[in-house]
Tab-separated table of C-alpha atoms in Angstrom:
chain	number	residue	atom	x	y	z
E	22	GLU	CA	35.828	-37.909	44.239
E	23	LYS	CA	37.254	-38.436	47.723
E	24	ALA	CA	39.388	-35.300	47.847
E	25	PRO	CA	36.588	-32.718	47.343
E	26	ASN	CA	34.527	-34.495	50.015
E	27	ALA	CA	37.397	-34.347	52.499
E	28	GLN	CA	37.909	-30.647	51.752
E	29	TYR	CA	34.192	-29.937	52.141
E	30	PHE	CA	34.022	-31.774	55.475
E	31	LYS	CA	37.032	-29.805	56.665
E	32	GLY	CA	35.017	-26.642	55.993
E	33	GLN	CA	31.990	-28.135	57.735
E	34	SER	CA	34.086	-28.996	60.801
E	35	TYR	CA	35.337	-25.419	61.062
E	36	THR	CA	31.778	-24.171	60.546
E	37	LYS	CA	30.567	-26.313	63.464
E	38	LEU	CA	33.394	-24.907	65.591
E	39	GLN	CA	32.373	-21.396	64.470
E	40	ASP	CA	35.953	-20.882	63.308
E	41	TRP	CA	34.802	-18.680	60.447
E	42	ASP	CA	38.193	-17.701	58.968
E	43	HIS	CA	39.366	-21.300	58.686
E	44	ALA	CA	35.971	-22.334	57.340
E	45	ILE	CA	36.216	-19.738	54.559
E	46	ASN	CA	39.756	-20.872	53.708
E	47	ALA	CA	38.637	-24.498	53.503
E	48	TYR	CA	35.692	-23.673	51.234
E	49	GLN	CA	37.840	-21.407	49.041
E	50	THR	CA	40.354	-24.241	48.606
E	51	LEU	CA	37.499	-26.584	47.677
E	52	VAL	CA	36.254	-24.198	44.972
E	53	GLU	CA	39.759	-23.437	43.634
E	54	LYS	CA	40.938	-27.060	43.481
E	55	TYR	CA	37.680	-28.775	42.548
E	56	PRO	CA	35.504	-26.257	40.670
E	57	GLN	CA	33.649	-29.113	38.925
E	58	SER	CA	32.765	-30.843	42.188
E	59	ASP	CA	29.115	-31.174	43.190
E	60	LEU	CA	30.164	-29.595	46.483
E	61	ALA	CA	31.762	-26.418	45.093
E	62	ASP	CA	28.519	-24.420	45.043
E	63	ASP	CA	27.624	-25.604	48.553
E	64	GLY	CA	31.092	-24.540	49.658
E	65	LEU	CA	30.522	-21.051	48.279
E	66	TYR	CA	27.215	-20.843	50.115
E	67	PHE	CA	28.806	-21.860	53.421
E	68	ALA	CA	31.688	-19.446	52.799
E	69	ALA	CA	29.072	-16.700	52.418
E	70	LEU	CA	27.440	-17.695	55.717
E	71	ALA	CA	30.840	-17.647	57.442
E	72	ALA	CA	31.663	-14.212	55.977
E	73	GLN	CA	28.280	-12.985	57.223
E	74	GLN	CA	29.227	-14.154	60.739
E	75	LEU	CA	32.409	-12.082	60.422
E	76	LYS	CA	30.238	-9.118	59.308
E	77	ASN	CA	32.027	-9.113	55.922
E	78	CYS	CA	28.829	-8.688	53.959
E	79	THR	CA	30.415	-7.591	50.666
E	80	GLU	CA	32.690	-10.641	50.736
E	81	ALA	CA	29.669	-12.839	51.466
E	82	ARG	CA	27.802	-11.371	48.488
E	83	THR	CA	30.826	-12.077	46.273
E	84	TYR	CA	30.595	-15.801	47.092
E	85	LEU	CA	26.864	-15.782	46.387
E	86	GLY	CA	27.499	-13.997	43.080
E	87	LEU	CA	29.911	-16.764	42.085
E	88	ILE	CA	27.189	-19.363	42.659
E	89	LYS	CA	24.888	-17.482	40.260
E	90	GLN	CA	27.686	-16.969	37.756
E	91	LYS	CA	29.254	-20.448	37.723
E	92	TYR	CA	26.628	-22.838	39.070
E	93	ALA	CA	23.337	-21.791	37.503
E	94	LYS	CA	21.710	-25.151	38.313
E	95	SER	CA	22.881	-25.107	41.920
E	96	ASN	CA	20.831	-26.879	44.581
E	97	VAL	CA	21.545	-23.931	46.913
E	98	MET	CA	20.406	-21.222	44.475
E	99	LYS	CA	17.174	-20.487	46.337
E	100	GLN	CA	18.968	-20.090	49.694
E	101	ALA	CA	21.727	-18.092	47.991
E	102	ASN	CA	19.215	-15.636	46.546
E	103	GLU	CA	17.445	-15.282	49.896
E	104	LEU	CA	20.729	-14.716	51.742
E	105	ASP	CA	21.826	-12.190	49.117
E	106	ALA	CA	18.609	-10.197	49.579
E	107	GLN	CA	19.124	-10.274	53.345
E	108	LEU	CA	22.761	-9.137	53.021
E	109	LYS	CA	21.757	-6.300	50.716
E	110	LYS	CA	19.549	-4.955	53.526
E	111	GLU	CA	22.127	-5.666	56.234
E	112	LEU	CA	24.820	-3.700	54.378
E	113	ARG	CA	23.096	-0.504	55.502
E	114	ASN	CA	23.397	-1.581	59.123
E	115	LYS	CA	26.836	-1.052	60.688
E	116	SER	CA	26.073	-3.450	63.557
E	117	LYS	CA	25.574	-6.268	61.046
E	118	CYS	CA	28.180	-5.388	58.413
E	119	ASN	CA	31.655	-3.919	58.820
E	120	SER	CA	32.207	-4.072	55.086
């Protein structure tokens, strides 16, 4: 289980640096390579947060949708639903969402 952890922490490092594009790439790799990992759903949530920072609200909602679709028992489901509701509102606001 070492590899998914390393990939997740790579994403977390980029998140701390506010390097949103690299963070998203790291979390996407985590989900693609280790879909069964306990960290995959968390990775999708953090990818959504990073996409929100880039004002890519539709992309962010896609990651949140994948949590609902693939990880029904996710520990981040509550936050994912709250963020999704927030993004739905923000989509109407051009200063918060480019897409």
